[in-house]
Amino acid sequence: MQIGVIGLGRMGGNIVRRLERAGHSCVVFDQNPDAVSGLAKDGAKGAGDLDDLIAKLTPPRAVWVMLPAGKITEQTVEHLAEHMEKGDIVIDGGNTFYKDDIRRAKELQGKGIHYVDVGTSGGVWGLERGYCLMIGGEKAIVDHLDPIFKTLAPGRGDIPRTPGREKFDARAEDGYIHAGPVGAGHFVKMVHNGIEYGLMQAYAEGFDILRNKSSDALPADERYTLNMADIAEVWRRGSVISSWLLDLTSDALAKDESLDHFSGSVQDSGEGRWTIEAAIEEAVPADVLSAALYVRFRSRLDHTFAEKLLSAMRFGFGGHVEPK
Protein backbone atom coordinates (compact mmCIF):
# COMPACT_ATOMS: atom_id res chain seq x y z
CA MET A 1 0.00 0.00 0.00
CA GLN A 2 1.24 3.51 -0.75
CA ILE A 3 1.43 6.10 2.02
CA GLY A 4 3.05 9.47 2.62
CA VAL A 5 4.89 10.10 5.90
CA ILE A 6 5.72 13.58 7.20
CA GLY A 7 8.15 13.78 10.12
CA LEU A 8 11.10 11.40 10.12
CA GLY A 9 12.35 11.69 13.68
CA ARG A 10 12.89 8.96 16.28
CA MET A 11 9.56 7.27 15.51
CA GLY A 12 8.60 8.54 12.06
CA GLY A 13 11.76 7.27 10.39
CA ASN A 14 11.37 3.80 11.87
CA ILE A 15 7.71 3.69 10.90
CA VAL A 16 8.81 4.21 7.30
CA ARG A 17 11.50 1.52 7.59
CA ARG A 18 9.06 -1.01 9.05
CA LEU A 19 6.54 -0.32 6.28
CA GLU A 20 9.15 -0.49 3.52
CA ARG A 21 10.51 -3.79 4.86
CA ALA A 22 7.01 -5.25 4.52
CA GLY A 23 6.63 -4.12 0.90
CA HIS A 24 4.62 -0.92 1.33
CA SER A 25 5.58 2.14 -0.70
CA CYS A 26 6.40 5.31 1.26
CA VAL A 27 6.79 8.89 0.05
CA VAL A 28 8.55 10.87 2.78
CA PHE A 29 9.25 14.46 3.79
CA ASP A 30 11.02 16.17 6.68
CA GLN A 31 12.46 19.63 7.23
CA ASN A 32 15.82 17.90 7.59
CA PRO A 33 16.97 16.91 4.06
CA ASP A 34 19.41 14.37 5.52
CA ALA A 35 16.54 12.44 7.07
CA VAL A 36 14.80 12.30 3.69
CA SER A 37 17.90 11.20 1.80
CA GLY A 38 18.72 8.61 4.44
CA LEU A 39 15.34 6.94 4.03
CA ALA A 40 15.53 7.27 0.25
CA LYS A 41 18.63 5.07 0.42
CA ASP A 42 16.50 2.49 2.26
CA GLY A 43 13.91 2.44 -0.53
CA ALA A 44 11.50 5.26 0.27
CA LYS A 45 10.72 8.00 -2.26
CA GLY A 46 11.84 11.41 -1.03
CA ALA A 47 9.88 14.63 -1.44
CA GLY A 48 11.25 18.18 -1.47
CA ASP A 49 8.25 19.73 0.29
CA LEU A 50 4.65 19.03 1.24
CA ASP A 51 3.29 19.80 -2.21
CA ASP A 52 5.86 17.50 -3.81
CA LEU A 53 4.83 14.73 -1.43
CA ILE A 54 1.17 15.17 -2.33
CA ALA A 55 2.01 15.16 -6.04
CA LYS A 56 3.94 11.89 -5.74
CA LEU A 57 1.02 10.05 -4.14
CA THR A 58 -1.71 8.34 -6.16
CA PRO A 59 -5.30 9.31 -5.24
CA PRO A 60 -6.98 8.49 -2.98
CA ARG A 61 -3.96 9.52 -0.93
CA ALA A 62 -3.12 8.65 2.65
CA VAL A 63 -0.64 10.86 4.52
CA TRP A 64 0.68 10.00 8.00
CA VAL A 65 1.78 13.07 10.01
CA MET A 66 4.32 12.14 12.72
CA LEU A 67 5.21 15.47 14.28
CA PRO A 68 5.16 16.92 17.82
CA ALA A 69 1.71 17.97 18.99
CA GLY A 70 1.00 21.67 18.65
CA LYS A 71 1.68 24.40 16.14
CA ILE A 72 3.79 22.39 13.66
CA THR A 73 1.20 19.63 13.37
CA GLU A 74 -1.60 22.18 13.11
CA GLN A 75 0.15 24.01 10.27
CA THR A 76 0.94 20.77 8.45
CA VAL A 77 -2.64 19.50 8.61
CA GLU A 78 -3.92 22.88 7.41
CA HIS A 79 -1.55 22.79 4.44
CA LEU A 80 -2.60 19.24 3.56
CA ALA A 81 -6.26 20.21 3.80
CA GLU A 82 -5.71 23.05 1.32
CA HIS A 83 -3.96 20.88 -1.28
CA MET A 84 -5.40 17.37 -0.92
CA GLU A 85 -8.57 16.22 -2.64
CA LYS A 86 -11.91 14.68 -1.78
CA GLY A 87 -11.46 11.09 -0.64
CA ASP A 88 -7.89 11.61 0.61
CA ILE A 89 -6.95 10.69 4.20
CA VAL A 90 -4.92 12.59 6.80
CA ILE A 91 -3.55 10.46 9.64
CA ASP A 92 -2.14 12.06 12.78
CA GLY A 93 0.12 9.56 14.54
CA GLY A 94 1.62 11.97 17.08
CA ASN A 95 0.41 12.79 20.59
CA THR A 96 -2.25 15.31 19.64
CA PHE A 97 -4.93 16.39 22.13
CA TYR A 98 -8.07 14.45 21.21
CA LYS A 99 -10.32 17.53 21.16
CA ASP A 100 -8.09 18.99 18.45
CA ASP A 101 -8.70 15.81 16.43
CA ILE A 102 -12.46 16.30 16.68
CA ARG A 103 -12.18 19.91 15.51
CA ARG A 104 -9.84 19.09 12.63
CA ALA A 105 -12.01 16.21 11.43
CA LYS A 106 -15.01 18.53 11.19
CA GLU A 107 -12.96 21.09 9.25
CA LEU A 108 -11.67 18.46 6.81
CA GLN A 109 -15.08 16.83 6.45
CA GLY A 110 -16.35 19.91 4.66
CA LYS A 111 -13.73 19.31 1.97
CA GLY A 112 -14.44 15.59 1.74
CA ILE A 113 -11.09 14.68 3.33
CA HIS A 114 -11.06 11.95 5.96
CA TYR A 115 -9.19 12.23 9.26
CA VAL A 116 -7.80 9.40 11.39
CA ASP A 117 -6.01 9.73 14.73
CA VAL A 118 -3.54 7.07 15.81
CA GLY A 119 -2.13 6.92 19.31
CA THR A 120 1.25 5.29 18.73
CA SER A 121 3.28 3.61 21.47
CA GLY A 122 6.60 1.90 20.94
CA GLY A 123 9.21 4.62 21.10
CA VAL A 124 12.62 4.05 19.59
CA TRP A 125 12.12 0.27 19.75
CA GLY A 126 9.19 0.20 17.34
CA LEU A 127 11.17 -0.81 14.28
CA GLU A 128 11.88 -4.25 15.68
CA ARG A 129 9.17 -4.66 18.34
CA GLY A 130 6.34 -3.01 16.43
CA TYR A 131 3.99 -0.25 17.59
CA CYS A 132 0.93 -0.56 19.80
CA LEU A 133 -1.72 1.43 17.93
CA MET A 134 -4.94 3.01 19.25
CA ILE A 135 -6.98 4.29 16.32
CA GLY A 136 -9.88 6.71 16.00
CA GLY A 137 -11.90 7.41 12.85
CA GLU A 138 -14.63 6.21 10.51
CA LYS A 139 -14.80 2.43 10.36
CA ALA A 140 -14.63 2.24 6.56
CA ILE A 141 -11.51 4.40 6.46
CA VAL A 142 -9.81 2.56 9.32
CA ASP A 143 -10.57 -0.74 7.58
CA HIS A 144 -9.12 0.63 4.33
CA LEU A 145 -5.88 1.45 6.17
CA ASP A 146 -5.73 -1.91 7.93
CA PRO A 147 -2.72 -3.21 5.90
CA ILE A 148 -0.69 -0.26 7.23
CA PHE A 149 -1.79 -0.77 10.82
CA LYS A 150 -1.28 -4.53 10.72
CA THR A 151 2.27 -4.08 9.45
CA LEU A 152 3.18 -1.52 12.12
CA ALA A 153 1.63 -3.49 14.98
CA PRO A 154 3.75 -6.02 16.91
CA GLY A 155 1.66 -9.10 16.04
CA ARG A 156 0.80 -11.81 18.55
CA GLY A 157 4.34 -12.98 19.20
CA ASP A 158 4.73 -15.39 22.10
CA ILE A 159 2.33 -13.63 24.52
CA PRO A 160 -0.17 -16.22 25.86
CA ARG A 161 -3.73 -15.70 24.67
CA THR A 162 -6.25 -14.35 27.17
CA PRO A 163 -8.99 -16.95 27.81
CA GLY A 164 -12.45 -15.89 26.68
CA ARG A 165 -11.34 -13.33 24.09
CA GLU A 166 -13.00 -15.16 21.20
CA LYS A 167 -15.96 -12.74 21.22
CA PHE A 168 -13.75 -9.63 21.04
CA ASP A 169 -11.92 -7.92 18.18
CA ALA A 170 -8.97 -10.13 17.22
CA ARG A 171 -6.89 -7.09 16.19
CA ALA A 172 -6.25 -6.25 19.84
CA GLU A 173 -4.22 -9.46 20.14
CA ASP A 174 -2.07 -8.24 17.25
CA GLY A 175 -1.39 -4.97 19.07
CA TYR A 176 -3.83 -2.51 17.47
CA ILE A 177 -7.46 -1.51 17.95
CA HIS A 178 -10.09 0.69 16.35
CA ALA A 179 -10.97 2.49 19.58
CA GLY A 180 -13.94 4.46 18.21
CA PRO A 181 -14.77 7.64 16.27
CA VAL A 182 -12.32 10.47 15.62
CA GLY A 183 -10.43 11.42 18.78
CA ALA A 184 -10.94 8.07 20.51
CA GLY A 185 -7.51 6.79 19.50
CA HIS A 186 -5.65 9.75 20.95
CA PHE A 187 -7.90 9.75 24.02
CA VAL A 188 -6.95 6.14 24.79
CA LYS A 189 -3.27 6.92 24.16
CA MET A 190 -3.53 9.98 26.41
CA VAL A 191 -4.76 7.89 29.33
CA HIS A 192 -2.12 5.25 28.48
CA ASN A 193 0.55 7.92 28.96
CA GLY A 194 -1.06 9.14 32.17
CA ILE A 195 -0.85 5.59 33.52
CA GLU A 196 2.75 5.44 32.31
CA TYR A 197 3.54 8.46 34.52
CA GLY A 198 2.12 6.62 37.54
CA LEU A 199 3.96 3.37 36.85
CA MET A 200 7.26 5.13 36.32
CA GLN A 201 6.80 7.13 39.51
CA ALA A 202 6.10 3.98 41.52
CA TYR A 203 9.33 2.37 40.33
CA ALA A 204 11.26 5.59 40.91
CA GLU A 205 10.03 6.03 44.48
CA GLY A 206 10.56 2.36 45.33
CA PHE A 207 14.16 2.39 44.17
CA ASP A 208 14.77 5.66 45.98
CA ILE A 209 13.61 4.02 49.24
CA LEU A 210 15.91 1.07 48.60
CA ARG A 211 18.88 3.31 47.86
CA ASN A 212 18.41 5.45 50.96
CA LYS A 213 18.35 2.45 53.30
CA SER A 214 22.07 3.10 53.78
CA SER A 215 21.44 6.58 55.19
CA ASP A 216 23.35 7.65 58.30
CA ALA A 217 20.04 8.89 59.69
CA LEU A 218 19.03 5.27 60.37
CA PRO A 219 20.27 3.11 63.26
CA ALA A 220 23.45 1.28 62.25
CA ASP A 221 21.89 -2.18 62.48
CA GLU A 222 19.04 -1.11 60.19
CA ARG A 223 21.20 0.17 57.37
CA TYR A 224 21.63 -1.89 54.21
CA THR A 225 23.81 -1.11 51.21
CA LEU A 226 21.62 -2.66 48.55
CA ASN A 227 22.61 -3.38 44.97
CA MET A 228 20.07 -1.55 42.81
CA ALA A 229 21.08 -3.33 39.59
CA ASP A 230 20.68 -6.78 41.14
CA ILE A 231 17.30 -5.93 42.66
CA ALA A 232 16.00 -4.62 39.33
CA GLU A 233 17.26 -7.75 37.59
CA VAL A 234 15.75 -10.23 40.05
CA TRP A 235 12.39 -8.43 39.94
CA ARG A 236 12.35 -8.93 36.17
CA ARG A 237 12.26 -12.69 36.67
CA GLY A 238 9.03 -14.06 38.10
CA SER A 239 8.02 -10.97 40.08
CA VAL A 240 4.47 -9.63 39.90
CA ILE A 241 5.87 -6.14 39.16
CA SER A 242 7.87 -7.18 36.10
CA SER A 243 7.34 -5.00 33.02
CA TRP A 244 9.12 -3.40 30.09
CA LEU A 245 9.69 -0.31 32.23
CA LEU A 246 11.46 -2.51 34.76
CA ASP A 247 13.52 -4.01 31.92
CA LEU A 248 14.63 -0.50 30.97
CA THR A 249 15.34 0.31 34.63
CA SER A 250 17.51 -2.78 34.98
CA ASP A 251 19.40 -1.89 31.82
CA ALA A 252 20.06 1.66 33.01
CA LEU A 253 21.22 0.57 36.48
CA ALA A 254 23.51 -2.10 35.05
CA LYS A 255 25.25 0.60 33.02
CA ASP A 256 25.50 3.13 35.85
CA GLU A 257 24.03 2.33 39.27
CA SER A 258 24.34 5.94 40.43
CA LEU A 259 22.69 7.31 37.25
CA ASP A 260 25.05 10.28 37.37
CA HIS A 261 24.73 10.97 33.64
CA PHE A 262 20.97 11.61 33.96
CA SER A 263 19.87 15.10 34.96
CA GLY A 264 16.81 14.23 37.02
CA SER A 265 14.87 17.09 35.43
CA VAL A 266 11.83 15.26 34.05
CA GLN A 267 9.71 16.78 31.30
CA ASP A 268 6.03 16.06 30.63
CA SER A 269 4.93 15.90 27.04
CA GLY A 270 1.31 16.98 27.58
CA GLU A 271 -0.62 13.72 27.86
CA GLY A 272 -0.28 13.59 31.65
CA ARG A 273 -1.81 17.03 32.01
CA TRP A 274 -4.60 16.18 29.57
CA THR A 275 -5.35 12.96 31.45
CA ILE A 276 -5.82 14.89 34.69
CA GLU A 277 -8.02 17.43 32.88
CA ALA A 278 -10.18 14.55 31.61
CA ALA A 279 -10.39 13.11 35.13
CA ILE A 280 -11.60 16.49 36.42
CA GLU A 281 -14.18 16.79 33.61
CA GLU A 282 -15.46 13.27 34.40
CA ALA A 283 -15.22 13.73 38.21
CA VAL A 284 -12.97 10.66 38.40
CA PRO A 285 -10.45 10.61 41.29
CA ALA A 286 -6.93 10.14 39.92
CA ASP A 287 -4.72 10.51 42.97
CA VAL A 288 -1.70 8.55 41.74
CA LEU A 289 -1.63 10.02 38.25
CA SER A 290 -2.02 13.56 39.58
CA ALA A 291 0.82 13.10 42.07
CA ALA A 292 3.08 11.64 39.36
CA LEU A 293 2.51 14.71 37.20
CA TYR A 294 3.28 17.12 40.05
CA VAL A 295 6.51 15.26 40.81
CA ARG A 296 7.65 16.03 37.25
CA PHE A 297 7.01 19.71 37.86
CA ARG A 298 9.00 19.62 41.09
CA SER A 299 11.85 17.68 39.47
CA ARG A 300 12.81 20.74 37.47
CA LEU A 301 13.71 22.52 40.71
CA ASP A 302 15.16 19.74 42.89
CA HIS A 303 16.58 16.48 41.48
CA THR A 304 16.54 13.24 43.49
CA PHE A 305 17.70 9.74 42.61
CA ALA A 306 14.05 8.93 41.89
CA GLU A 307 13.90 11.66 39.24
CA LYS A 308 17.15 10.42 37.71
CA LEU A 309 15.52 7.00 37.38
CA LEU A 310 12.53 8.61 35.66
CA SER A 311 14.96 10.28 33.25
CA ALA A 312 16.63 6.93 32.63
CA MET A 313 13.31 5.23 31.81
CA ARG A 314 12.24 8.05 29.46
CA PHE A 315 15.56 7.80 27.66
CA GLY A 316 15.22 4.02 27.51
CA PHE A 317 11.87 3.84 25.76
CA GLY A 318 11.73 7.12 23.88
CA GLY A 319 15.25 8.46 23.54
CA HIS A 320 14.18 11.56 25.48
CA VAL A 321 17.16 13.66 26.61
CA GLU A 322 16.22 15.79 29.61
CA PRO A 323 17.57 19.37 29.95
CA LYS A 324 20.37 19.90 32.45
GROMACS .gro file of C-alpha atoms in nm:
model
  324
    1MET     CA    1   0.000   0.000   0.000
    2GLN     CA    2   0.124   0.351  -0.075
    3ILE     CA    3   0.143   0.610   0.202
    4GLY     CA    4   0.305   0.947   0.262
    5VAL     CA    5   0.489   1.010   0.590
    6ILE     CA    6   0.572   1.358   0.720
    7GLY     CA    7   0.815   1.378   1.012
    8LEU     CA    8   1.110   1.140   1.012
    9GLY     CA    9   1.235   1.169   1.368
   10ARG     CA   10   1.289   0.896   1.628
   11MET     CA   11   0.956   0.727   1.551
   12GLY     CA   12   0.860   0.854   1.206
   13GLY     CA   13   1.176   0.727   1.039
   14ASN     CA   14   1.137   0.380   1.187
   15ILE     CA   15   0.771   0.369   1.090
   16VAL     CA   16   0.881   0.421   0.730
   17ARG     CA   17   1.150   0.152   0.759
   18ARG     CA   18   0.906  -0.101   0.905
   19LEU     CA   19   0.654  -0.032   0.628
   20GLU     CA   20   0.915  -0.049   0.352
   21ARG     CA   21   1.051  -0.379   0.486
   22ALA     CA   22   0.701  -0.525   0.452
   23GLY     CA   23   0.663  -0.412   0.090
   24HIS     CA   24   0.462  -0.092   0.133
   25SER     CA   25   0.558   0.214  -0.070
   26CYS     CA   26   0.640   0.531   0.126
   27VAL     CA   27   0.679   0.889   0.005
   28VAL     CA   28   0.855   1.087   0.278
   29PHE     CA   29   0.925   1.446   0.379
   30ASP     CA   30   1.102   1.617   0.668
   31GLN     CA   31   1.246   1.963   0.723
   32ASN     CA   32   1.582   1.790   0.759
   33PRO     CA   33   1.697   1.691   0.406
   34ASP     CA   34   1.941   1.437   0.552
   35ALA     CA   35   1.654   1.244   0.707
   36VAL     CA   36   1.480   1.230   0.369
   37SER     CA   37   1.790   1.120   0.180
   38GLY     CA   38   1.872   0.861   0.444
   39LEU     CA   39   1.534   0.694   0.403
   40ALA     CA   40   1.553   0.727   0.025
   41LYS     CA   41   1.863   0.507   0.042
   42ASP     CA   42   1.650   0.249   0.226
   43GLY     CA   43   1.391   0.244  -0.053
   44ALA     CA   44   1.150   0.526   0.027
   45LYS     CA   45   1.072   0.800  -0.226
   46GLY     CA   46   1.184   1.141  -0.103
   47ALA     CA   47   0.988   1.463  -0.144
   48GLY     CA   48   1.125   1.818  -0.147
   49ASP     CA   49   0.825   1.973   0.029
   50LEU     CA   50   0.465   1.903   0.124
   51ASP     CA   51   0.329   1.980  -0.221
   52ASP     CA   52   0.586   1.750  -0.381
   53LEU     CA   53   0.483   1.473  -0.143
   54ILE     CA   54   0.117   1.517  -0.233
   55ALA     CA   55   0.201   1.516  -0.604
   56LYS     CA   56   0.394   1.189  -0.574
   57LEU     CA   57   0.102   1.005  -0.414
   58THR     CA   58  -0.171   0.834  -0.616
   59PRO     CA   59  -0.530   0.931  -0.524
   60PRO     CA   60  -0.698   0.849  -0.298
   61ARG     CA   61  -0.396   0.952  -0.093
   62ALA     CA   62  -0.312   0.865   0.265
   63VAL     CA   63  -0.064   1.086   0.452
   64TRP     CA   64   0.068   1.000   0.800
   65VAL     CA   65   0.178   1.307   1.001
   66MET     CA   66   0.432   1.214   1.272
   67LEU     CA   67   0.521   1.547   1.428
   68PRO     CA   68   0.516   1.692   1.782
   69ALA     CA   69   0.171   1.797   1.899
   70GLY     CA   70   0.100   2.167   1.865
   71LYS     CA   71   0.168   2.440   1.614
   72ILE     CA   72   0.379   2.239   1.366
   73THR     CA   73   0.120   1.963   1.337
   74GLU     CA   74  -0.160   2.218   1.311
   75GLN     CA   75   0.015   2.401   1.027
   76THR     CA   76   0.094   2.077   0.845
   77VAL     CA   77  -0.264   1.950   0.861
   78GLU     CA   78  -0.392   2.288   0.741
   79HIS     CA   79  -0.155   2.279   0.444
   80LEU     CA   80  -0.260   1.924   0.356
   81ALA     CA   81  -0.626   2.021   0.380
   82GLU     CA   82  -0.571   2.305   0.132
   83HIS     CA   83  -0.396   2.088  -0.128
   84MET     CA   84  -0.540   1.737  -0.092
   85GLU     CA   85  -0.857   1.622  -0.264
   86LYS     CA   86  -1.191   1.468  -0.178
   87GLY     CA   87  -1.146   1.109  -0.064
   88ASP     CA   88  -0.789   1.161   0.061
   89ILE     CA   89  -0.695   1.069   0.420
   90VAL     CA   90  -0.492   1.259   0.680
   91ILE     CA   91  -0.355   1.046   0.964
   92ASP     CA   92  -0.214   1.206   1.278
   93GLY     CA   93   0.012   0.956   1.454
   94GLY     CA   94   0.162   1.197   1.708
   95ASN     CA   95   0.041   1.279   2.059
   96THR     CA   96  -0.225   1.531   1.964
   97PHE     CA   97  -0.493   1.639   2.213
   98TYR     CA   98  -0.807   1.445   2.121
   99LYS     CA   99  -1.032   1.753   2.116
  100ASP     CA  100  -0.809   1.899   1.845
  101ASP     CA  101  -0.870   1.581   1.643
  102ILE     CA  102  -1.246   1.630   1.668
  103ARG     CA  103  -1.218   1.991   1.551
  104ARG     CA  104  -0.984   1.909   1.263
  105ALA     CA  105  -1.201   1.621   1.143
  106LYS     CA  106  -1.501   1.853   1.119
  107GLU     CA  107  -1.296   2.109   0.925
  108LEU     CA  108  -1.167   1.846   0.681
  109GLN     CA  109  -1.508   1.683   0.645
  110GLY     CA  110  -1.635   1.991   0.466
  111LYS     CA  111  -1.373   1.931   0.197
  112GLY     CA  112  -1.444   1.559   0.174
  113ILE     CA  113  -1.109   1.468   0.333
  114HIS     CA  114  -1.106   1.195   0.596
  115TYR     CA  115  -0.919   1.223   0.926
  116VAL     CA  116  -0.780   0.940   1.139
  117ASP     CA  117  -0.601   0.973   1.473
  118VAL     CA  118  -0.354   0.707   1.581
  119GLY     CA  119  -0.213   0.692   1.931
  120THR     CA  120   0.125   0.529   1.873
  121SER     CA  121   0.328   0.361   2.147
  122GLY     CA  122   0.660   0.190   2.094
  123GLY     CA  123   0.921   0.462   2.110
  124VAL     CA  124   1.262   0.405   1.959
  125TRP     CA  125   1.212   0.027   1.975
  126GLY     CA  126   0.919   0.020   1.734
  127LEU     CA  127   1.117  -0.081   1.428
  128GLU     CA  128   1.188  -0.425   1.568
  129ARG     CA  129   0.917  -0.466   1.834
  130GLY     CA  130   0.634  -0.301   1.643
  131TYR     CA  131   0.399  -0.025   1.759
  132CYS     CA  132   0.093  -0.056   1.980
  133LEU     CA  133  -0.172   0.143   1.793
  134MET     CA  134  -0.494   0.301   1.925
  135ILE     CA  135  -0.698   0.429   1.632
  136GLY     CA  136  -0.988   0.671   1.600
  137GLY     CA  137  -1.190   0.741   1.285
  138GLU     CA  138  -1.463   0.621   1.051
  139LYS     CA  139  -1.480   0.243   1.036
  140ALA     CA  140  -1.463   0.224   0.656
  141ILE     CA  141  -1.151   0.440   0.646
  142VAL     CA  142  -0.981   0.256   0.932
  143ASP     CA  143  -1.057  -0.074   0.758
  144HIS     CA  144  -0.912   0.063   0.433
  145LEU     CA  145  -0.588   0.145   0.617
  146ASP     CA  146  -0.573  -0.191   0.793
  147PRO     CA  147  -0.272  -0.321   0.590
  148ILE     CA  148  -0.069  -0.026   0.723
  149PHE     CA  149  -0.179  -0.077   1.082
  150LYS     CA  150  -0.128  -0.453   1.072
  151THR     CA  151   0.227  -0.408   0.945
  152LEU     CA  152   0.318  -0.152   1.212
  153ALA     CA  153   0.163  -0.349   1.498
  154PRO     CA  154   0.375  -0.602   1.691
  155GLY     CA  155   0.166  -0.910   1.604
  156ARG     CA  156   0.080  -1.181   1.855
  157GLY     CA  157   0.434  -1.298   1.920
  158ASP     CA  158   0.473  -1.539   2.210
  159ILE     CA  159   0.233  -1.363   2.452
  160PRO     CA  160  -0.017  -1.622   2.586
  161ARG     CA  161  -0.373  -1.570   2.467
  162THR     CA  162  -0.625  -1.435   2.717
  163PRO     CA  163  -0.899  -1.695   2.781
  164GLY     CA  164  -1.245  -1.589   2.668
  165ARG     CA  165  -1.134  -1.333   2.409
  166GLU     CA  166  -1.300  -1.516   2.120
  167LYS     CA  167  -1.596  -1.274   2.122
  168PHE     CA  168  -1.375  -0.963   2.104
  169ASP     CA  169  -1.192  -0.792   1.818
  170ALA     CA  170  -0.897  -1.013   1.722
  171ARG     CA  171  -0.689  -0.709   1.619
  172ALA     CA  172  -0.625  -0.625   1.984
  173GLU     CA  173  -0.422  -0.946   2.014
  174ASP     CA  174  -0.207  -0.824   1.725
  175GLY     CA  175  -0.139  -0.497   1.907
  176TYR     CA  176  -0.383  -0.251   1.747
  177ILE     CA  177  -0.746  -0.151   1.795
  178HIS     CA  178  -1.009   0.069   1.635
  179ALA     CA  179  -1.097   0.249   1.958
  180GLY     CA  180  -1.394   0.446   1.821
  181PRO     CA  181  -1.477   0.764   1.627
  182VAL     CA  182  -1.232   1.047   1.562
  183GLY     CA  183  -1.043   1.142   1.878
  184ALA     CA  184  -1.094   0.807   2.051
  185GLY     CA  185  -0.751   0.679   1.950
  186HIS     CA  186  -0.565   0.975   2.095
  187PHE     CA  187  -0.790   0.975   2.402
  188VAL     CA  188  -0.695   0.614   2.479
  189LYS     CA  189  -0.327   0.692   2.416
  190MET     CA  190  -0.353   0.998   2.641
  191VAL     CA  191  -0.476   0.789   2.933
  192HIS     CA  192  -0.212   0.525   2.848
  193ASN     CA  193   0.055   0.792   2.896
  194GLY     CA  194  -0.106   0.914   3.217
  195ILE     CA  195  -0.085   0.559   3.352
  196GLU     CA  196   0.275   0.544   3.231
  197TYR     CA  197   0.354   0.846   3.452
  198GLY     CA  198   0.212   0.662   3.754
  199LEU     CA  199   0.396   0.337   3.685
  200MET     CA  200   0.726   0.513   3.632
  201GLN     CA  201   0.680   0.713   3.951
  202ALA     CA  202   0.610   0.398   4.152
  203TYR     CA  203   0.933   0.237   4.033
  204ALA     CA  204   1.126   0.559   4.091
  205GLU     CA  205   1.003   0.603   4.448
  206GLY     CA  206   1.056   0.236   4.533
  207PHE     CA  207   1.416   0.239   4.417
  208ASP     CA  208   1.477   0.566   4.598
  209ILE     CA  209   1.361   0.402   4.924
  210LEU     CA  210   1.591   0.107   4.860
  211ARG     CA  211   1.888   0.331   4.786
  212ASN     CA  212   1.841   0.545   5.096
  213LYS     CA  213   1.835   0.245   5.330
  214SER     CA  214   2.207   0.310   5.378
  215SER     CA  215   2.144   0.658   5.519
  216ASP     CA  216   2.335   0.765   5.830
  217ALA     CA  217   2.004   0.889   5.969
  218LEU     CA  218   1.903   0.527   6.037
  219PRO     CA  219   2.027   0.311   6.326
  220ALA     CA  220   2.345   0.128   6.225
  221ASP     CA  221   2.189  -0.218   6.248
  222GLU     CA  222   1.904  -0.111   6.019
  223ARG     CA  223   2.120   0.017   5.737
  224TYR     CA  224   2.163  -0.189   5.421
  225THR     CA  225   2.381  -0.111   5.121
  226LEU     CA  226   2.162  -0.266   4.855
  227ASN     CA  227   2.261  -0.338   4.497
  228MET     CA  228   2.007  -0.155   4.281
  229ALA     CA  229   2.108  -0.333   3.959
  230ASP     CA  230   2.068  -0.678   4.114
  231ILE     CA  231   1.730  -0.593   4.266
  232ALA     CA  232   1.600  -0.462   3.933
  233GLU     CA  233   1.726  -0.775   3.759
  234VAL     CA  234   1.575  -1.023   4.005
  235TRP     CA  235   1.239  -0.843   3.994
  236ARG     CA  236   1.235  -0.893   3.617
  237ARG     CA  237   1.226  -1.269   3.667
  238GLY     CA  238   0.903  -1.406   3.810
  239SER     CA  239   0.802  -1.097   4.008
  240VAL     CA  240   0.447  -0.963   3.990
  241ILE     CA  241   0.587  -0.614   3.916
  242SER     CA  242   0.787  -0.718   3.610
  243SER     CA  243   0.734  -0.500   3.302
  244TRP     CA  244   0.912  -0.340   3.009
  245LEU     CA  245   0.969  -0.031   3.223
  246LEU     CA  246   1.146  -0.251   3.476
  247ASP     CA  247   1.352  -0.401   3.192
  248LEU     CA  248   1.463  -0.050   3.097
  249THR     CA  249   1.534   0.031   3.463
  250SER     CA  250   1.751  -0.278   3.498
  251ASP     CA  251   1.940  -0.189   3.182
  252ALA     CA  252   2.006   0.166   3.301
  253LEU     CA  253   2.122   0.057   3.648
  254ALA     CA  254   2.351  -0.210   3.505
  255LYS     CA  255   2.525   0.060   3.302
  256ASP     CA  256   2.550   0.313   3.585
  257GLU     CA  257   2.403   0.233   3.927
  258SER     CA  258   2.434   0.594   4.043
  259LEU     CA  259   2.269   0.731   3.725
  260ASP     CA  260   2.505   1.028   3.737
  261HIS     CA  261   2.473   1.097   3.364
  262PHE     CA  262   2.097   1.161   3.396
  263SER     CA  263   1.987   1.510   3.496
  264GLY     CA  264   1.681   1.423   3.702
  265SER     CA  265   1.487   1.709   3.543
  266VAL     CA  266   1.183   1.526   3.405
  267GLN     CA  267   0.971   1.678   3.130
  268ASP     CA  268   0.603   1.606   3.063
  269SER     CA  269   0.493   1.590   2.704
  270GLY     CA  270   0.131   1.698   2.758
  271GLU     CA  271  -0.062   1.372   2.786
  272GLY     CA  272  -0.028   1.359   3.165
  273ARG     CA  273  -0.181   1.703   3.201
  274TRP     CA  274  -0.460   1.618   2.957
  275THR     CA  275  -0.535   1.296   3.145
  276ILE     CA  276  -0.582   1.489   3.469
  277GLU     CA  277  -0.802   1.743   3.288
  278ALA     CA  278  -1.018   1.455   3.161
  279ALA     CA  279  -1.039   1.311   3.513
  280ILE     CA  280  -1.160   1.649   3.642
  281GLU     CA  281  -1.418   1.679   3.361
  282GLU     CA  282  -1.546   1.327   3.440
  283ALA     CA  283  -1.522   1.373   3.821
  284VAL     CA  284  -1.297   1.066   3.840
  285PRO     CA  285  -1.045   1.061   4.129
  286ALA     CA  286  -0.693   1.014   3.992
  287ASP     CA  287  -0.472   1.051   4.297
  288VAL     CA  288  -0.170   0.855   4.174
  289LEU     CA  289  -0.163   1.002   3.825
  290SER     CA  290  -0.202   1.356   3.958
  291ALA     CA  291   0.082   1.310   4.207
  292ALA     CA  292   0.308   1.164   3.936
  293LEU     CA  293   0.251   1.471   3.720
  294TYR     CA  294   0.328   1.712   4.005
  295VAL     CA  295   0.651   1.526   4.081
  296ARG     CA  296   0.765   1.603   3.725
  297PHE     CA  297   0.701   1.971   3.786
  298ARG     CA  298   0.900   1.962   4.109
  299SER     CA  299   1.185   1.768   3.947
  300ARG     CA  300   1.281   2.074   3.747
  301LEU     CA  301   1.371   2.252   4.071
  302ASP     CA  302   1.516   1.974   4.289
  303HIS     CA  303   1.658   1.648   4.148
  304THR     CA  304   1.654   1.324   4.349
  305PHE     CA  305   1.770   0.974   4.261
  306ALA     CA  306   1.405   0.893   4.189
  307GLU     CA  307   1.390   1.166   3.924
  308LYS     CA  308   1.715   1.042   3.771
  309LEU     CA  309   1.552   0.700   3.738
  310LEU     CA  310   1.253   0.861   3.566
  311SER     CA  311   1.496   1.028   3.325
  312ALA     CA  312   1.663   0.693   3.263
  313MET     CA  313   1.331   0.523   3.181
  314ARG     CA  314   1.224   0.805   2.946
  315PHE     CA  315   1.556   0.780   2.766
  316GLY     CA  316   1.522   0.402   2.751
  317PHE     CA  317   1.187   0.384   2.576
  318GLY     CA  318   1.173   0.712   2.388
  319GLY     CA  319   1.525   0.846   2.354
  320HIS     CA  320   1.418   1.156   2.548
  321VAL     CA  321   1.716   1.366   2.661
  322GLU     CA  322   1.622   1.579   2.961
  323PRO     CA  323   1.757   1.937   2.995
  324LYS     CA  324   2.037   1.990   3.245
   0.00000   0.00000   0.00000
